[in-house]
mmCIF file of C-alpha atoms in Angstrom:
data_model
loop_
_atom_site.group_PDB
_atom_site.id
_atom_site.type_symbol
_atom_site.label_atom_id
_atom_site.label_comp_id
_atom_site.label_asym_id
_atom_site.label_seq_id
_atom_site.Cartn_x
_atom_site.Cartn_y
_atom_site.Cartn_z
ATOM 1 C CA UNK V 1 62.567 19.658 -0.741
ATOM 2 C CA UNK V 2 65.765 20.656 0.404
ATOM 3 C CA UNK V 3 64.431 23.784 1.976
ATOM 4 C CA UNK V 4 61.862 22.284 3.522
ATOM 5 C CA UNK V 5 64.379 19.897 5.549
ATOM 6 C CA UNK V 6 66.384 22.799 6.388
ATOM 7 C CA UNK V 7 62.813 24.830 7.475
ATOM 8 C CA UNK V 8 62.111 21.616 9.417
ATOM 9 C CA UNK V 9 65.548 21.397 10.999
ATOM 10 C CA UNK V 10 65.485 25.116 11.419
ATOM 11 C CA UNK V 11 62.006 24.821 13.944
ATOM 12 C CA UNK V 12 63.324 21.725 15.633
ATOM 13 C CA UNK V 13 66.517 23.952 16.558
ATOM 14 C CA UNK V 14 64.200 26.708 17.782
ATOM 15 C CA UNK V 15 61.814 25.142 19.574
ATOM 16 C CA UNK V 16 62.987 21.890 21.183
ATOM 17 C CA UNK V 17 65.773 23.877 23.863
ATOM 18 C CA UNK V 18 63.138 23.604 26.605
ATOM 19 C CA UNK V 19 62.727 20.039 27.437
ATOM 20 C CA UNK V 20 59.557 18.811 28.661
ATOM 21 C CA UNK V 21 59.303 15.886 30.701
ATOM 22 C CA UNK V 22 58.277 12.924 28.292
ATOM 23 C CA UNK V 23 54.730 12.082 28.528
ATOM 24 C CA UNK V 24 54.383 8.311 28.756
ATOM 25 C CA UNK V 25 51.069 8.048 27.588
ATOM 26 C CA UNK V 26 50.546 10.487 24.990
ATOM 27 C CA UNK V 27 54.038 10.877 23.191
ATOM 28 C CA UNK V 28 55.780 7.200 23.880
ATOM 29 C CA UNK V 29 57.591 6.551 20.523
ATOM 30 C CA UNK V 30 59.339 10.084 20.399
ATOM 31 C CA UNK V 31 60.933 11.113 24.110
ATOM 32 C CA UNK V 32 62.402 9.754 26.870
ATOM 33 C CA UNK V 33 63.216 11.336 30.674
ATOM 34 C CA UNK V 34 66.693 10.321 30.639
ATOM 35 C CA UNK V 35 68.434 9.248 33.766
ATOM 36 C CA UNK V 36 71.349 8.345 33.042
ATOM 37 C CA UNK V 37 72.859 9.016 29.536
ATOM 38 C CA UNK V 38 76.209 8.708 27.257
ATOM 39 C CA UNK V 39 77.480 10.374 24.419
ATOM 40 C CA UNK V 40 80.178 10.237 22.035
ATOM 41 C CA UNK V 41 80.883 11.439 18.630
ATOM 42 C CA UNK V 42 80.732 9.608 15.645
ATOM 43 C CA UNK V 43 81.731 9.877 11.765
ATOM 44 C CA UNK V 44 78.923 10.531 9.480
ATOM 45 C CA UNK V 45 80.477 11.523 5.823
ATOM 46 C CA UNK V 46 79.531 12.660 3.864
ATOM 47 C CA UNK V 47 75.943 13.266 5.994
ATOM 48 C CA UNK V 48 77.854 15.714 8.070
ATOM 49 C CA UNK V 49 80.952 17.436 7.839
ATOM 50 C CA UNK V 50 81.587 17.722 11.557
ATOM 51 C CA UNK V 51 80.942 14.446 13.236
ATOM 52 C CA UNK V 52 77.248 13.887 15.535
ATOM 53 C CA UNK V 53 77.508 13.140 18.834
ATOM 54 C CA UNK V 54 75.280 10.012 19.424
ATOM 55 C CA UNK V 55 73.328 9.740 22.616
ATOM 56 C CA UNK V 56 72.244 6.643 23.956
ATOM 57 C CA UNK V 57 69.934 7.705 27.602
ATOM 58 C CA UNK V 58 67.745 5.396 29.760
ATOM 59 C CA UNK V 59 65.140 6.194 32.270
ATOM 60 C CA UNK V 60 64.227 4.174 35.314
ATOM 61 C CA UNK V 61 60.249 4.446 35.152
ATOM 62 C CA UNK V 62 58.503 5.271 38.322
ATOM 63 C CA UNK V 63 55.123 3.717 39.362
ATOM 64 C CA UNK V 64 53.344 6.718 36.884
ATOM 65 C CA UNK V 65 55.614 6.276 34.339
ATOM 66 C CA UNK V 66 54.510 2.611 33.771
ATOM 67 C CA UNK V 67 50.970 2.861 34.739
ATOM 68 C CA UNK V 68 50.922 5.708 31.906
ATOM 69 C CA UNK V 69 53.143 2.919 29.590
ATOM 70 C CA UNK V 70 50.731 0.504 30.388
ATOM 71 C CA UNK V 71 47.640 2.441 29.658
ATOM 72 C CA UNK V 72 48.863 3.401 26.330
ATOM 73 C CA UNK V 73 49.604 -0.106 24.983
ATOM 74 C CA UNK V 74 48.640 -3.292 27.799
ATOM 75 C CA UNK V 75 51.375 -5.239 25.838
ATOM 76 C CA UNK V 76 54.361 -3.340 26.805
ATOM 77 C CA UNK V 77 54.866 -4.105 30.096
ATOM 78 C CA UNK V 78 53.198 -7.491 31.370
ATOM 79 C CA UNK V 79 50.583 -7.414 33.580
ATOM 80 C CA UNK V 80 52.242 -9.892 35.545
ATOM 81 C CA UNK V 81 55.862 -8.290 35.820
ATOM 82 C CA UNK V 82 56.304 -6.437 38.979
ATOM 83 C CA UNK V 83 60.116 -5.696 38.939
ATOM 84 C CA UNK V 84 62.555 -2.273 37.488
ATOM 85 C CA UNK V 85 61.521 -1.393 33.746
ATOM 86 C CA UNK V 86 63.520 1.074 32.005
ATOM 87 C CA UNK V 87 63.536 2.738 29.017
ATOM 88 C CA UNK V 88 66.197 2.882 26.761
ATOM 89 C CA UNK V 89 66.677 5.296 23.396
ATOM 90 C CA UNK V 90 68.823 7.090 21.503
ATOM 91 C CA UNK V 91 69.455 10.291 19.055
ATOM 92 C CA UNK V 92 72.286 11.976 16.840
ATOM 93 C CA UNK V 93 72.704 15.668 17.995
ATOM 94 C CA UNK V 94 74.928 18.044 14.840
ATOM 95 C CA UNK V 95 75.089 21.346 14.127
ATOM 96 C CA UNK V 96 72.986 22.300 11.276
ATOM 97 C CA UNK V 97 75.535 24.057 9.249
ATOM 98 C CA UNK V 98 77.220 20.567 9.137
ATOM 99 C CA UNK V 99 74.562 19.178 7.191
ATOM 100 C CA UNK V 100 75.513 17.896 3.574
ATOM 101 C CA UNK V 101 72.052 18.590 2.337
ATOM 102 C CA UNK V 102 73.165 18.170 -1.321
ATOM 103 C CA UNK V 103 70.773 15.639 -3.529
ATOM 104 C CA UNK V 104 73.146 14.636 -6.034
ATOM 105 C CA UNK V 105 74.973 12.839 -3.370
ATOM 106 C CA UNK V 106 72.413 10.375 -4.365
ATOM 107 C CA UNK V 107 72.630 8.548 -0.760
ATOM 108 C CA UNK V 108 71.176 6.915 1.731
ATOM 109 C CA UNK V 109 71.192 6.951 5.633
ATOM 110 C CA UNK V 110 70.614 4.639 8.247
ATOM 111 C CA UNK V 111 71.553 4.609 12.234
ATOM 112 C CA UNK V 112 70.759 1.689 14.771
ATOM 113 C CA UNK V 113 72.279 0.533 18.214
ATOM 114 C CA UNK V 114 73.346 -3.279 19.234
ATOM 115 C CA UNK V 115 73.032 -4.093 22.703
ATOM 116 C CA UNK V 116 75.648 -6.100 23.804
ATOM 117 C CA UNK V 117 76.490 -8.382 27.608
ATOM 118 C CA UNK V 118 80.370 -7.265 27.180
ATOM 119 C CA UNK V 119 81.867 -5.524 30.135
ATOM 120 C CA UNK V 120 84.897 -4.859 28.247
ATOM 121 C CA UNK V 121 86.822 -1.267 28.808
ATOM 122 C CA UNK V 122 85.691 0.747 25.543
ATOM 123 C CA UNK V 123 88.860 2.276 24.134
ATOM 124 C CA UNK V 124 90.756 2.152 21.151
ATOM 125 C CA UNK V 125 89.587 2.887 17.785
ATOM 126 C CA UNK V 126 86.612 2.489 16.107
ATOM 127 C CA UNK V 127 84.545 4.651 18.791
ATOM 128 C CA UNK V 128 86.188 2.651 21.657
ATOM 129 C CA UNK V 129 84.730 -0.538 19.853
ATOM 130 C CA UNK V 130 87.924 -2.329 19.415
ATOM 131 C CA UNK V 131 88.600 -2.819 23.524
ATOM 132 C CA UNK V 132 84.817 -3.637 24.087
ATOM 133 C CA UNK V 133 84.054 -6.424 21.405
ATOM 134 C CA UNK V 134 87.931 -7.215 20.022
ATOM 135 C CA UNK V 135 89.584 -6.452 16.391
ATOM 136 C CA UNK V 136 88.120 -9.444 14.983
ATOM 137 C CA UNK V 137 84.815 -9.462 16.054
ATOM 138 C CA UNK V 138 84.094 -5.597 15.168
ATOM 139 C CA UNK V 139 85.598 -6.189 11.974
ATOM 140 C CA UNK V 140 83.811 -9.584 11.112
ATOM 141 C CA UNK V 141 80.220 -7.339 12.409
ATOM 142 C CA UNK V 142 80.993 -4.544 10.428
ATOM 143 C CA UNK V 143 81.456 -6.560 7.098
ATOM 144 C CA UNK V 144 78.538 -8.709 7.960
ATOM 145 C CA UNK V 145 76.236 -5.119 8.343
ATOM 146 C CA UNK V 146 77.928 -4.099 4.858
ATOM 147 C CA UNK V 147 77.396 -7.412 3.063
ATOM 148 C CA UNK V 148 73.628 -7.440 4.890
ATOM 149 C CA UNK V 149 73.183 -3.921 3.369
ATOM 150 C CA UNK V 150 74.357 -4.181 0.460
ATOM 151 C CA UNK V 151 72.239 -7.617 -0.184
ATOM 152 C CA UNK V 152 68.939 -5.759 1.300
ATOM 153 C CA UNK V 153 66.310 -6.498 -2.023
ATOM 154 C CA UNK V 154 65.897 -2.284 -1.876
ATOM 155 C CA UNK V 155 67.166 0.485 -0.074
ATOM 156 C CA UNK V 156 64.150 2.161 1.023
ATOM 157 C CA UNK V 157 61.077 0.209 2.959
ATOM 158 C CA UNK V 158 60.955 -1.702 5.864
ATOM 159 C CA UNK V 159 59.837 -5.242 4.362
ATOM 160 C CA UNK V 160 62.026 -7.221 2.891
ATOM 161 C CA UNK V 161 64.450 -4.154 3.022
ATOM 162 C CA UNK V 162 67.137 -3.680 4.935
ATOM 163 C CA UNK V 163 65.674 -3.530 8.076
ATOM 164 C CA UNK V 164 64.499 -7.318 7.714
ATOM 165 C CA UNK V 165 68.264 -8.122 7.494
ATOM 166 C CA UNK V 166 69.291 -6.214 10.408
ATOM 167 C CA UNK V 167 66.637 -7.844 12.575
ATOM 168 C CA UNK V 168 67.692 -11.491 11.289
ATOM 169 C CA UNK V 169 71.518 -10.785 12.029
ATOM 170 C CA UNK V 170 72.474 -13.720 13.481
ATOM 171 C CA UNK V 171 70.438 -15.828 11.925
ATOM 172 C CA UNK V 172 72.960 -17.005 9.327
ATOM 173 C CA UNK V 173 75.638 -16.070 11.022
ATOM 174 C CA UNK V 174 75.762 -16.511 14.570
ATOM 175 C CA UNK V 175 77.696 -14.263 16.368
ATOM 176 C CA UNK V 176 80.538 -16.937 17.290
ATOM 177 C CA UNK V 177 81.205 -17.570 13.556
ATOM 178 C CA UNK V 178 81.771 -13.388 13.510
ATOM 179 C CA UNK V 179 85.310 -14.341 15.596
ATOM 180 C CA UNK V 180 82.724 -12.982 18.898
ATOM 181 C CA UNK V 181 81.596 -14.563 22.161
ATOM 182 C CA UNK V 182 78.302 -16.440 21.321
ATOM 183 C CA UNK V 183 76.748 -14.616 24.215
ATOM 184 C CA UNK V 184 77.910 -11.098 23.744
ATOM 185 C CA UNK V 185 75.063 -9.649 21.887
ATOM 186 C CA UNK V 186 71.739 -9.400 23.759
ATOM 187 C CA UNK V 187 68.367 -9.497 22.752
ATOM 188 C CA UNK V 188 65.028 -7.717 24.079
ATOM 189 C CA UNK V 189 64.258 -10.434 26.764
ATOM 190 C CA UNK V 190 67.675 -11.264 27.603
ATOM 191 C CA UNK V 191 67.836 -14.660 25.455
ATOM 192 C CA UNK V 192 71.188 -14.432 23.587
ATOM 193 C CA UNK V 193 71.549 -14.770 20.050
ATOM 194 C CA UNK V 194 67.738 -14.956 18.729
ATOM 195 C CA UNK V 195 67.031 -13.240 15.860
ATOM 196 C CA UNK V 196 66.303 -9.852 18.038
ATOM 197 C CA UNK V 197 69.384 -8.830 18.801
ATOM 198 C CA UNK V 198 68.443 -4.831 18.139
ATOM 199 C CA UNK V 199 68.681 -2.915 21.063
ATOM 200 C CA UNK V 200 66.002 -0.234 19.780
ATOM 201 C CA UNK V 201 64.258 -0.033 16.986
ATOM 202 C CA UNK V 202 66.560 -0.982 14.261
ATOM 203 C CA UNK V 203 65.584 0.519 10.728
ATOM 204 C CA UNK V 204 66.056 4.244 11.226
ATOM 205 C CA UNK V 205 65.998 6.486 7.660
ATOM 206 C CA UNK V 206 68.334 9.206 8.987
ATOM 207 C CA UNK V 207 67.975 10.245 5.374
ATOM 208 C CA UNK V 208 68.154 9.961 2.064
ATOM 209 C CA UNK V 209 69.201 12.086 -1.255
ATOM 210 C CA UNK V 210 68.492 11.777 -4.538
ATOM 211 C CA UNK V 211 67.374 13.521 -7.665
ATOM 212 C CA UNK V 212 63.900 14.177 -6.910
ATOM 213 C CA UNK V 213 63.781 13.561 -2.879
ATOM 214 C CA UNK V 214 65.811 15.214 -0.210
ATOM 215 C CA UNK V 215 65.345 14.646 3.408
ATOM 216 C CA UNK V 216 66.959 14.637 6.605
ATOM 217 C CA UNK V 217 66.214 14.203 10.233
ATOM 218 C CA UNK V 218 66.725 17.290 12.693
ATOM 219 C CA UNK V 219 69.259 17.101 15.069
ATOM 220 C CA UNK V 220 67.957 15.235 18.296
ATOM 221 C CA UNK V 221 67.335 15.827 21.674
ATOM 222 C CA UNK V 222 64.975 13.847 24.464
ATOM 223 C CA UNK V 223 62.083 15.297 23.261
ATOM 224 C CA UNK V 224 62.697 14.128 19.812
ATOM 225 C CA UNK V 225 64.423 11.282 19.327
ATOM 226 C CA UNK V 226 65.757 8.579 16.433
ATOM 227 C CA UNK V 227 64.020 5.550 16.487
ATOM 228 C CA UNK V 228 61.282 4.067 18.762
ATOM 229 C CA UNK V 229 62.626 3.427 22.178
ATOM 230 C CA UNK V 230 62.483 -0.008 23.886
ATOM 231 C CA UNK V 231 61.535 -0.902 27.610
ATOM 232 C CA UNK V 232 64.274 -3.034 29.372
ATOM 233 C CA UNK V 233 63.383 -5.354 32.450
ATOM 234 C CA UNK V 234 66.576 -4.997 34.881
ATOM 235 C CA UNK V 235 68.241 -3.321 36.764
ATOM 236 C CA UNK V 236 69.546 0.479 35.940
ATOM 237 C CA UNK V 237 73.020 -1.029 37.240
ATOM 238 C CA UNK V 238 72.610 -3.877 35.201
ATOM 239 C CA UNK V 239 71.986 -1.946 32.197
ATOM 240 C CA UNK V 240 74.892 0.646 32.594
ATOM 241 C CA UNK V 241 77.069 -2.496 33.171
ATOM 242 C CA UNK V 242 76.518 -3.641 29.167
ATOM 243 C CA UNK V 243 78.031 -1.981 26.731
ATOM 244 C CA UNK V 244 76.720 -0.436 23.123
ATOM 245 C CA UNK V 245 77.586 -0.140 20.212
ATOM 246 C CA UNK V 246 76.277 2.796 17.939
ATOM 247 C CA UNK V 247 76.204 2.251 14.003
ATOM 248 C CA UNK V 248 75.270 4.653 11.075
ATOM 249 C CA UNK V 249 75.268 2.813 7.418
ATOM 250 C CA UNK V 250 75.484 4.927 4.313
ATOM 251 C CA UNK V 251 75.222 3.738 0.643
ATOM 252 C CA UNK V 252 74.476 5.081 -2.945
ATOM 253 C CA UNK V 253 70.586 5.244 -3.470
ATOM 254 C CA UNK V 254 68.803 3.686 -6.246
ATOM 255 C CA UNK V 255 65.275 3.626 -7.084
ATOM 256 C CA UNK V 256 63.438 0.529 -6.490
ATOM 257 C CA UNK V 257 63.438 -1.745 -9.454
ATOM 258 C CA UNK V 258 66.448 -0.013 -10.692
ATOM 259 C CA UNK V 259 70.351 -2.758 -10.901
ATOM 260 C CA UNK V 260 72.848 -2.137 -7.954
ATOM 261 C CA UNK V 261 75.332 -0.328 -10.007
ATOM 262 C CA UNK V 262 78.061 0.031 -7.152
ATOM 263 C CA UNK V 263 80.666 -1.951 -5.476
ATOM 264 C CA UNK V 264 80.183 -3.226 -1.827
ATOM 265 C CA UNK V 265 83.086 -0.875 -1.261
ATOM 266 C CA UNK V 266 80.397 2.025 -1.100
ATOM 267 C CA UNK V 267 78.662 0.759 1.526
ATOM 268 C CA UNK V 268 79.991 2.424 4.739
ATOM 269 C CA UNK V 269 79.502 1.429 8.429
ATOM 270 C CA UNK V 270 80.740 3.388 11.451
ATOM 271 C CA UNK V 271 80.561 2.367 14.851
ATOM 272 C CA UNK V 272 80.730 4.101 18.201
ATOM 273 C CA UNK V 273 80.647 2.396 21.649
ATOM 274 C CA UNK V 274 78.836 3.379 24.803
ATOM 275 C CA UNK V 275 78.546 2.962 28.549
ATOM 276 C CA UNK V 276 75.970 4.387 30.557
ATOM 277 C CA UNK V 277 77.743 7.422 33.309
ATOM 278 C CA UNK V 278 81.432 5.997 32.147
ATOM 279 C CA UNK V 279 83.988 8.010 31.097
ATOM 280 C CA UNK V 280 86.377 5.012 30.300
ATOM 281 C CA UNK V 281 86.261 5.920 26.031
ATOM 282 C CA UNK V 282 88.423 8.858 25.983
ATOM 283 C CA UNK V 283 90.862 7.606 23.990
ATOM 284 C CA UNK V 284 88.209 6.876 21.550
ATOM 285 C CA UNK V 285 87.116 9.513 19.124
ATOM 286 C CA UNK V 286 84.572 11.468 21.342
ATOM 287 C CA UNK V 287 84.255 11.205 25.119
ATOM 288 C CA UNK V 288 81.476 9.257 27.308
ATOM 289 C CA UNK V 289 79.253 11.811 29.705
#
């Protein structure tokens, strides 16, 4: 199985460097024509042992571009709504000699992105998280993601998993309990603090090792990205004004039906924060394109 990831890497690495333009219609949930983009790298042990770079892009559609949207699902874009959608996604770009591909690491991946309304510098540690949401609140978040994970009923499946607790963040703890302005996380229609508060599609197996399973997603690119990207309904400058915040989650895998045997210590969460076309985290751990 292990070869088989690398065979699979190994063909997305040779025949992904020409980048079509995303087709709307036919190939929605895996590219994006990205306009504007950022980029900075982020710690992923023991995944891999250089760090990604994570790549958040969004693309103003033009009148094709949503007609083709449209056509492929009527519910995506309303009818009704005549004003600037975008499209928003993101993906983890490595070298593949820095893949960990071991199984008896016996772990498990995740990535995701929160959207946030903070027009905060990013700087400082943490990816440049610690200037755009505050010490407190990035620590409070990152225990609450831990805790959330490490409470998740298993650790592989979307229901009742862990992407069920991602998606219903706030809804015990509200994000001005977390030490953070009750306002600073958006949702996908702009209502703050609802229990969609994942900027795209939150429950992303980056991959998982164990025993008798071993597989890992190819590096990225806009052709292929992690995760399902979302449509936004504003402005491209009012989107590059807000701030994001990257996360991978890692954690010891265990069968379903099988007793948590590890601490909440294992459970580890790493953040990176974004601004569309800003350069303003480069005293963070990677730099913003």
């Amino acid at each position: 199985m292990v070869a088989q990831a690398r065979l699979l890497s190994a063909l997305a690495a040779t025949t992904t460097k020409i980048t079509p333009r995303c087709d709307y219609f036919a190939n929605a949930e895996r590219c994006i024509n990205p306009q504007v983009t950022a980029s900075a790298t982020i710690p992923f042990t023991p995944l891999l042992h250089t760090p990604p770079k994570f790549v958040y892009a969004v693309d103003e559609l033009d009148e094709d571009d949503i007609a083709a949207a449209r056509k492929r699902n009527s519910y995506a874009i309303p009818s009704t709504y005549l004003g600037t959608v975008l499209k928003a996604a993101f993906w983890l770009e490595y070298d593949q000699n820095s893949l960990n591909d071991a199984r008896d690491q016996e772990r498990v991946y995740y990535t995701f992105v929160l959207e946030t309304s903070s027009t905060n510098p990013i700087g400082g540690d943490q990816g440049g998280c610690t200037s755009l949401l505050g010490e407190k609140c990035l620590r409070n978040l990152k225990q609450l993601i831990a805790k959330k994970t490490y409470n998740a009923p298993e650790d592989y499946g979307y229901e009742g998993g862990l992407g069920t607790q991602i998606l219903n963040l706030w809804r015990d703890s509200p994000a001005e309990e977390l030490g953070c302005p009750a306002d600073i996380f958006g949702t996908r229609w702009d209502a703050p603090n609802t229990d969609m508060p994942i900027l795209l599609q939150p429950f992303m197996p980056f991959a998982r090792f164990a025993d008798d399973f071993a597989v890992a997603l190819p590096s990225g690119n806009s052709s292929h990205v992690h995760g399902i990207p979302e449509f936004r309904f504003r402005s491209l400058e009012e989107q590059s004004a807000r701030g994001v915040v990257g996360i991978t989650v890692g954690w010891p895998a265990f069968a379903m039906g099988q007793k948590r045997d590890y601490p909440l210590s294992e459970v580890t969460v790493e953040t990176v924060c974004l601004r569309l076309g800003s350069s303003d985290n480069s005293d963070a751990d990677g730099l913003t394109n």
